[in-house]
Short mmCIF file of C-alpha atoms and ligand atoms in Angstrom, two decimals:
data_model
loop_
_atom_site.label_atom_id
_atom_site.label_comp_id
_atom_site.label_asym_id
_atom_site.label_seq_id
_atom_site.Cartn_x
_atom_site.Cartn_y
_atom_site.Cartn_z
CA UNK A 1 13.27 18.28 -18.60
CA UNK A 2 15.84 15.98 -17.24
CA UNK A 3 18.50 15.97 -20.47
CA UNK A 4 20.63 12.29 -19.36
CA UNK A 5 19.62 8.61 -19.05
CA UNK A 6 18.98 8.14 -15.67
CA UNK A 7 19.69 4.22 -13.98
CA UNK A 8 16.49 2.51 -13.21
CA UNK A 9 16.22 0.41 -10.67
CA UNK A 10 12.90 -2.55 -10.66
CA UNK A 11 12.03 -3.16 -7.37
CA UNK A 12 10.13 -6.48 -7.79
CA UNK A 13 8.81 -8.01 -4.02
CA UNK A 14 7.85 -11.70 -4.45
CA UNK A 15 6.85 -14.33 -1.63
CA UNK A 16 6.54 -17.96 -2.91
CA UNK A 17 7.11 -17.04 -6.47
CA UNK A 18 8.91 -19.94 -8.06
CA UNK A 19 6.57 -20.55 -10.75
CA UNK A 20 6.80 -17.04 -12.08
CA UNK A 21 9.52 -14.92 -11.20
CA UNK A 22 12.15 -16.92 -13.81
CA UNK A 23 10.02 -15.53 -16.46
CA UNK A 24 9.31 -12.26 -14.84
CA UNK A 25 13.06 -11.57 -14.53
CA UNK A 26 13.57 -12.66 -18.44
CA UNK A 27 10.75 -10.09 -19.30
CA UNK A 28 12.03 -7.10 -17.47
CA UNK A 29 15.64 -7.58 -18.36
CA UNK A 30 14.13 -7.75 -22.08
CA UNK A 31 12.21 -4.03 -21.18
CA UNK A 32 15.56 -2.96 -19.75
CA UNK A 33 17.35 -3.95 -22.50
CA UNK A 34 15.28 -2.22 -24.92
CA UNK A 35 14.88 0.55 -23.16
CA UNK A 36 18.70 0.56 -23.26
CA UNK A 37 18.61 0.30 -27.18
CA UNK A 38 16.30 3.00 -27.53
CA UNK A 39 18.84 5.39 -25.29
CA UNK A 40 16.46 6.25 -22.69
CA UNK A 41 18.08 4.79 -19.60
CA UNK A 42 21.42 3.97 -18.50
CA UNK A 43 22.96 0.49 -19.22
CA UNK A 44 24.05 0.42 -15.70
CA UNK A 45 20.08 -0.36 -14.63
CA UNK A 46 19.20 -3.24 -13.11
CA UNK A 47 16.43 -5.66 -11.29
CA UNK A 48 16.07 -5.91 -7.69
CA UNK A 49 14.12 -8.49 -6.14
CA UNK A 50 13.01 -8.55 -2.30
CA UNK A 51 12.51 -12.06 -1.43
CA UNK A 52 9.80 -11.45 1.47
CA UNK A 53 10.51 -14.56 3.22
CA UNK A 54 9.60 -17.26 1.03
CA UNK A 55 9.80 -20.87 1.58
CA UNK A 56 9.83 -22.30 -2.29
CA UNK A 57 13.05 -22.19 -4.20
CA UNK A 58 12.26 -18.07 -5.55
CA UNK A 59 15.65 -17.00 -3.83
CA UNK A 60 17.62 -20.20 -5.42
CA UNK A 61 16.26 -18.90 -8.96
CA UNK A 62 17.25 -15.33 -8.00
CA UNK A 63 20.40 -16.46 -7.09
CA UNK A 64 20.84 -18.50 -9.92
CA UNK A 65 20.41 -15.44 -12.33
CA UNK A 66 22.84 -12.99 -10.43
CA UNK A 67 25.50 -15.52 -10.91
CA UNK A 68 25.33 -15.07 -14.56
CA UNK A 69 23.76 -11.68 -14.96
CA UNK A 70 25.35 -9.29 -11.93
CA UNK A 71 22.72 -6.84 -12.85
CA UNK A 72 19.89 -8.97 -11.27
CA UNK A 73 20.28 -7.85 -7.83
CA UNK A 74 18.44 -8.54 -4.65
CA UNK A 75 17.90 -9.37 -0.37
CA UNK A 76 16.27 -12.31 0.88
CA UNK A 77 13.95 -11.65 4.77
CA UNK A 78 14.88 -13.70 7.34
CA UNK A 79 10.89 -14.14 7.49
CA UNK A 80 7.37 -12.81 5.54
CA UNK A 81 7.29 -9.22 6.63
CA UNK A 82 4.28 -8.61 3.77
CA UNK A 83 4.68 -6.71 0.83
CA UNK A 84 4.79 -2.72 2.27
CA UNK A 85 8.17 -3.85 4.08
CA UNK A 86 9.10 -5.77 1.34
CA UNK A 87 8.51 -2.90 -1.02
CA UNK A 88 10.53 -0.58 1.47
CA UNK A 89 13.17 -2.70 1.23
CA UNK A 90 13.69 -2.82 -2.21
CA UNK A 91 13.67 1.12 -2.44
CA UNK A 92 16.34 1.61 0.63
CA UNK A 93 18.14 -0.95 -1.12
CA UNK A 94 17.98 0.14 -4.35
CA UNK A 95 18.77 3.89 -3.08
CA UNK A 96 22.05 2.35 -0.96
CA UNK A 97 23.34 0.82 -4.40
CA UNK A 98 22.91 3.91 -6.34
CA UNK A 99 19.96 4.71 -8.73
CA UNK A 100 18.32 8.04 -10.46
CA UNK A 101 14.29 6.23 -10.34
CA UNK A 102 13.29 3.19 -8.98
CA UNK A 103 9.90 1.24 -10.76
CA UNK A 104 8.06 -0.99 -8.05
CA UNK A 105 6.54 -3.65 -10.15
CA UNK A 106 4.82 -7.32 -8.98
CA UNK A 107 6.40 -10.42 -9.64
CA UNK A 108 3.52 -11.83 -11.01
CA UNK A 109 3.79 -9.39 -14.19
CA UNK A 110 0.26 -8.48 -13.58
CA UNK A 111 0.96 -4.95 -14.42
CA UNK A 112 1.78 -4.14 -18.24
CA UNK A 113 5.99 -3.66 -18.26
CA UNK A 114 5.86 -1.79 -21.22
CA UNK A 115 4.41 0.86 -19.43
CA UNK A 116 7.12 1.67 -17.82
CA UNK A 117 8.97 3.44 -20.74
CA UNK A 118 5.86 5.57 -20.42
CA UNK A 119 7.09 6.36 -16.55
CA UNK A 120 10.50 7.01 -17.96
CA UNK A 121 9.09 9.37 -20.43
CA UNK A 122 6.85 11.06 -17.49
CA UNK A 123 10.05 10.98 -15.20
CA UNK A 124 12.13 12.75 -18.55
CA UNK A 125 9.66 15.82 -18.31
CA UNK A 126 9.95 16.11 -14.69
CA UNK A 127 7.70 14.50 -12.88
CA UNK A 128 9.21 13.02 -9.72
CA UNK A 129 6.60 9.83 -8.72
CA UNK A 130 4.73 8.00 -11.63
CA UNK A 131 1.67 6.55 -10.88
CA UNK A 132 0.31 3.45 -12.61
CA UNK A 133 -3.16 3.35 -12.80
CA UNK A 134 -5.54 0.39 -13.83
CA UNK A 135 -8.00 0.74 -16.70
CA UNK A 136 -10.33 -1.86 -14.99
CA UNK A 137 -10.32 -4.45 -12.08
CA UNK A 138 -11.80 -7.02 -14.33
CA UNK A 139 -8.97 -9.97 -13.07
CA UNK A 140 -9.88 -9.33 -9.18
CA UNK A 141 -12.96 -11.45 -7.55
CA UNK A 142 -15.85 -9.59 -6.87
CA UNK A 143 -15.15 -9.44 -3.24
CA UNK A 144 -11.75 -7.79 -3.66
CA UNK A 145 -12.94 -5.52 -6.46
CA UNK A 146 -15.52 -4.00 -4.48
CA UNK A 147 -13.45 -3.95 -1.13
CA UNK A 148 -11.10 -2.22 -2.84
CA UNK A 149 -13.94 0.57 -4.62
CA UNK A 150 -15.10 1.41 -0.84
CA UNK A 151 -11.34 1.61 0.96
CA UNK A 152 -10.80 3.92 -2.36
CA UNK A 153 -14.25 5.76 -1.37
CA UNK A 154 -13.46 5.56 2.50
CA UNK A 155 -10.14 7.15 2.15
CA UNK A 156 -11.22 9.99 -0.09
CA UNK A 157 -13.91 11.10 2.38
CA UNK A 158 -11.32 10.49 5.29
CA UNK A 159 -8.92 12.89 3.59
CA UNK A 160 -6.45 10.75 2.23
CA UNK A 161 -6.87 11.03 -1.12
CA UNK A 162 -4.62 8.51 -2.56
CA UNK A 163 -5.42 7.96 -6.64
CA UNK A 164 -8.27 5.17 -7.46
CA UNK A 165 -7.21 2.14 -8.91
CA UNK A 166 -3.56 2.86 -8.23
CA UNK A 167 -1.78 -0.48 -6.43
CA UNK A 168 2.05 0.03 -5.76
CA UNK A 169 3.18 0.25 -9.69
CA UNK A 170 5.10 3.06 -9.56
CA UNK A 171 8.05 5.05 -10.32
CA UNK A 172 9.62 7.23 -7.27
CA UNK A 173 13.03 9.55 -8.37
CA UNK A 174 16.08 9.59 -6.22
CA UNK A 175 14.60 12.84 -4.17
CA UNK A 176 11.31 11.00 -3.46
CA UNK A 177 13.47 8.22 -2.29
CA UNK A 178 16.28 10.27 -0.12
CA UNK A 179 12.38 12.50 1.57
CA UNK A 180 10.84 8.53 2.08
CA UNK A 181 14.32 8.50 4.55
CA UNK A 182 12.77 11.09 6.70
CA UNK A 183 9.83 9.62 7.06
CA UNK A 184 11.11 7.23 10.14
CA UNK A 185 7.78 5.10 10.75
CA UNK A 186 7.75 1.70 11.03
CA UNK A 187 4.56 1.01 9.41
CA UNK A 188 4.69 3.23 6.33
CA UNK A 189 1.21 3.05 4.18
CA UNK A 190 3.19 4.15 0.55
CA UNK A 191 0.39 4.88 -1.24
CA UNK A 192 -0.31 7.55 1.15
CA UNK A 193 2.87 8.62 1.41
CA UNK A 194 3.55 9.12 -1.94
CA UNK A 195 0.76 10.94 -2.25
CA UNK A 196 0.79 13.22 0.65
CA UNK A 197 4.63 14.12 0.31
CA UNK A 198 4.06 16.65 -2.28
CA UNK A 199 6.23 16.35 -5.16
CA UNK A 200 5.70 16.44 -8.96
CA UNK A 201 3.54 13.75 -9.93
CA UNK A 202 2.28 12.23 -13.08
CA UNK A 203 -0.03 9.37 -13.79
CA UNK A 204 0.07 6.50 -16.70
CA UNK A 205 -3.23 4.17 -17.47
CA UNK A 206 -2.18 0.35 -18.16
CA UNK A 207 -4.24 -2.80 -18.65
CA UNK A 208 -4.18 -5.39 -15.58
CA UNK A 209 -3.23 -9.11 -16.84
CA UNK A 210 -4.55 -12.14 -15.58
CA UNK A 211 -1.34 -13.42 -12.49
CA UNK A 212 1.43 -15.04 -15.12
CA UNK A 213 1.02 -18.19 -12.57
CA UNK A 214 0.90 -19.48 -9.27
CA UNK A 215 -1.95 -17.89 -6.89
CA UNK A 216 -2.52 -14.08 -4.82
CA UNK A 217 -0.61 -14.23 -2.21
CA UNK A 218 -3.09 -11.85 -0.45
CA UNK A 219 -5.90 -13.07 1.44
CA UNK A 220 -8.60 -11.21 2.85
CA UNK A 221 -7.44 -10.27 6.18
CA UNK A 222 -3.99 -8.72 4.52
CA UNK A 223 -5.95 -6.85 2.41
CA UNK A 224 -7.81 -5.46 5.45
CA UNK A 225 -4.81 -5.02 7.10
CA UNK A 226 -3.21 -3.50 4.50
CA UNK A 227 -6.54 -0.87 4.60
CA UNK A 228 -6.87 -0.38 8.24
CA UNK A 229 -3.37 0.61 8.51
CA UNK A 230 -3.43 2.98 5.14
CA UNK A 231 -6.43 4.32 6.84
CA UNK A 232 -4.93 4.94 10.98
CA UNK A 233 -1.76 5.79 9.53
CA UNK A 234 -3.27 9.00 6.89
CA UNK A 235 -6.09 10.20 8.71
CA UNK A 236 -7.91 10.72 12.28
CA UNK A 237 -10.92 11.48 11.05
CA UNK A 238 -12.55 8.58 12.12
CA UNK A 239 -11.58 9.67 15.76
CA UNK A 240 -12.95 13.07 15.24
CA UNK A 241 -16.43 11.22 13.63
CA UNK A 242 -16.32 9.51 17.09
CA UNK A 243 -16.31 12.58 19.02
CA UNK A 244 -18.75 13.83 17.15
CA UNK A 245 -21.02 11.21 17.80
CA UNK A 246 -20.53 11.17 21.22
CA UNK A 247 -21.82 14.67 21.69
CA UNK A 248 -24.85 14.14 19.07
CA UNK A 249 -26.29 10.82 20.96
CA UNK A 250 -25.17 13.39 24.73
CA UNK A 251 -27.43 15.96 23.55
CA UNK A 252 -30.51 13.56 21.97
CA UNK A 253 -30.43 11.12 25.14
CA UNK A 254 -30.68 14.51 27.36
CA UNK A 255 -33.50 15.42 25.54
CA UNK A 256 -35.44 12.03 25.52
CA UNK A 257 -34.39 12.02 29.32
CA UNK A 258 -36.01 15.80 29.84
CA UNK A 259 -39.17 14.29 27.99
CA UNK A 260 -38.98 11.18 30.18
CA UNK A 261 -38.89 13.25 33.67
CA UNK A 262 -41.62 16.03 32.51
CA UNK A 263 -44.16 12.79 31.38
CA UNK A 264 -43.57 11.38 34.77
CA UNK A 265 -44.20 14.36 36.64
CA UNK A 266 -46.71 16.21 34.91
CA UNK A 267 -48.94 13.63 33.19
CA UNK A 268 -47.83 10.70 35.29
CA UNK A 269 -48.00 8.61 32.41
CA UNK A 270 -44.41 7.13 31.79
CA UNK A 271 -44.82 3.95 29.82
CA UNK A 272 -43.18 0.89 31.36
CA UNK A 273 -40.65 1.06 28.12
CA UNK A 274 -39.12 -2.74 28.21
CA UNK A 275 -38.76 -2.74 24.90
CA UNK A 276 -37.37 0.51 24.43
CA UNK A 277 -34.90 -0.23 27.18
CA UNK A 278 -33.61 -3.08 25.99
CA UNK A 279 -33.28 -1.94 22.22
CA UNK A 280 -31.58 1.67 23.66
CA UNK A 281 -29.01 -0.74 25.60
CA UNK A 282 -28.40 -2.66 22.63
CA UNK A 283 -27.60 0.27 20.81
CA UNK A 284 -25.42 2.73 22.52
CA UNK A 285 -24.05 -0.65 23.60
CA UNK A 286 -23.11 -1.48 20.08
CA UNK A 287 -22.00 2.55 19.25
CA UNK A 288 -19.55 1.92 22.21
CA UNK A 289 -17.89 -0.81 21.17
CA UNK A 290 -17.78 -0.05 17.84
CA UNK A 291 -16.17 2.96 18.53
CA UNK A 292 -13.82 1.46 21.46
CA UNK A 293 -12.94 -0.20 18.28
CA UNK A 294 -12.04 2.30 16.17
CA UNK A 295 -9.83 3.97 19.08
CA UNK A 296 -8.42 0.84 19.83
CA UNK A 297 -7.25 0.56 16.19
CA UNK A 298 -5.55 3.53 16.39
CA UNK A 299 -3.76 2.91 20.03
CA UNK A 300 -2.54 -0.50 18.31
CA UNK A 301 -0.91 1.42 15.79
CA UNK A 302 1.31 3.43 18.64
CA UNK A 303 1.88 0.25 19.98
CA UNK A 304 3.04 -0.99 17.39
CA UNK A 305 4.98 2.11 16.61
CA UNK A 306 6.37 2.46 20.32
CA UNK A 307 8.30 -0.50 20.40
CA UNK A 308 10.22 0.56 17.19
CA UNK A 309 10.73 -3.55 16.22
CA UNK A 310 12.43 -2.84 12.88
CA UNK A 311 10.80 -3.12 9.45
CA UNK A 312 12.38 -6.32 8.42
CA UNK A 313 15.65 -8.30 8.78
CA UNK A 314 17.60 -9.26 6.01
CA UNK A 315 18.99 -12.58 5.83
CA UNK A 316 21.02 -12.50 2.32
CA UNK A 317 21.59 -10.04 -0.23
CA UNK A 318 23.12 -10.17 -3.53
CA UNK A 319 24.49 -6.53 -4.89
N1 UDP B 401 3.98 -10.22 -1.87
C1 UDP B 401 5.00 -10.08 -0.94
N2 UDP B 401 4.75 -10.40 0.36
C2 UDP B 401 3.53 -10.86 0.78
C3 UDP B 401 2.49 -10.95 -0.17
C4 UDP B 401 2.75 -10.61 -1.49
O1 UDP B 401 6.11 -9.67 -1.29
O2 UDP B 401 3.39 -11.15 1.98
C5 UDP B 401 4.26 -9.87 -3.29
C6 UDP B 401 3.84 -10.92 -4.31
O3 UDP B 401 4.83 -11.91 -4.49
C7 UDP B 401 3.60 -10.10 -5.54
C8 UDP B 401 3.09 -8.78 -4.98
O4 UDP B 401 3.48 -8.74 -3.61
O5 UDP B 401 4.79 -9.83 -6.25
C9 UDP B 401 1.58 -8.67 -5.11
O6 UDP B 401 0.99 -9.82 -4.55
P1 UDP B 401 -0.15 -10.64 -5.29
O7 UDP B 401 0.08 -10.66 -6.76
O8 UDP B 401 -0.26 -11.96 -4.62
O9 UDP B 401 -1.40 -9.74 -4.94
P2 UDP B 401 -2.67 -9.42 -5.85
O10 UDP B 401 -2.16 -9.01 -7.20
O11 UDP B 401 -3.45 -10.68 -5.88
O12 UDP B 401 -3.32 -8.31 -5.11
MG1 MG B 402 -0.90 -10.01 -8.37
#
């Protein structure tokens, strides 16, 4: 049991958010402020918004809001970086300023805020990371809701068993933000990493809302992205699988080849086999590349990790 009222700090990304995040930043400084009432966190909590790059006026209404109310705080990107960086951001920034937990929350308000006196309860017993987790995927399109099922699915039998149905809604302590520190890779996947770091965690159910306005800012290829990196970045099982298979089709194509040789010799009777050819090249030709692939997925992610470009550039920030 933690016995004092910790500061919060709401880490809320947005990219292009004009139409919402005036309202969004009303709502949570109305949680705060109850919150505050009801003595269970400090009055010294506050908002933090990462402005990933946005090109509408979301930073001039940020801005606008500190001016009055110093404890809506925030950083504006020089450019999009996407939402992991952006979410990154806003907990190195929010642990450089001074906080006990930090609550990730969308900008849209898609996830219930209320819930997150149910984190501060969780994070009041102990727990260290509070995961939100969606009662039902009812507001995604079909496409999303079942791309999102199999990545879930995928990633369990990979070994990375993050929690299903659990976007970045979350509350991290101070420690989980001080280990994240250590963790010096560019391309940090932090649903796996909060998973996989092992400290105390706790889980809260909440409803999913329709988007308070404007549109998803994620299109399909982000989301795959978003997957193929949460995937090369927790787990090389997929490598393994491919070395697997490798030996499997070695030892089957000897033995068709054994089979081949003895027909010819013995029974002179080899059949002329076009067809089989041609569907045999197609394939192993397709296995190849597929897995080529697969390894090249995972080279792209040294790459990318190699060059050590940093995470994202700040071009403003308002403490
Ligand atoms: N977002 C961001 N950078 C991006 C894309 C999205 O910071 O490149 C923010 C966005 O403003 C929102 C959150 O990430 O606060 C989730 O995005 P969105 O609601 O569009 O995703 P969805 O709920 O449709 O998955
Ligand atoms: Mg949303």
């Amino acid at each position: 049991m933690r016995k004092f009222n910790p500061i919060l700090a709401v880490v809320i990304p947005c990219y292009n958010e004009e139409l919402c995040i005036g309202s969004t930043i009303n709502r949570l400084l109305e949680v705060l402020q109850v919150l505050i009432q009801k003595n269970k966190i400090s009055d010294k909590s506050y908002l933090y918004i990462v402005d990933d790059g946005s090109a509408d006026n979301t930073w001039g209404i940020v801005t606008e809001f500190h001016s009055v109310n110093p404890n809506v705080k925030g950083v504006k990107f020089i450019k999009n970086f996407g939402n992991q960086k952006a979410l990154i951001a806003g907990y190195e920034g929010v642990r450089e300023i001074g906080c006990d937990c930090a609550v990730s929350i969308d900008a849209d308000l898609q996830q219930d805020e209320w819930s997150i006196e149910k984190f501060i309860e969780k994070f009041s017993e102990g727990a260290e990371i509070v995961s939100g987790i969606r009662n039902s995927r009812d507001t995604d399109s079909f496409l999303k809701k079942n791309f999102a099922v199999l990545f879930y699915k995928l990633m369990y039998v990979l070994g990375a068993k993050i929690p299903m149905n659990h976007s970045d809604f979350r509350l991290v302590s101070k420690r989980a933000l001080d280990i994240m520190e250590l963790y010096p890779e560019k391309h940090l996947f932090l649903r796996g990493f909060f998973n996989d770091v092992g400290l105390k965690t706790a889980y809260v159910n909440f409803d999913v809302k329709p988007r308070a306005a404007g549109e998803s800012k994620f299109n399909f290829l982000k989301l795959m992205g978003l997957a193929l990196n949460g995937i090369t970045s927790f787990s090389v099982v997929p490598l393994r699988i491919i070395s697997v298979l490798g030996f499997v089709m070695a030892v089957v194509s000897f033995l068709i080849g054994t089979e081949t040789v003895i027909e010819k010799i013995f029974f002179h009777n080899a059949s002329n086999g076009w067809a089989t050819n041609i569907i045999l090249l197609c394939f192993f030709g397709g296995i190849q590349i597929c897995c080529l692939g697969i390894i090249g997925e995972y080279v792209g992610q040294v790459y990318k990790e190699v060059k050590s470009r940093p995470r994202y550039i700040k071009e403003t920030e308002l403490k």
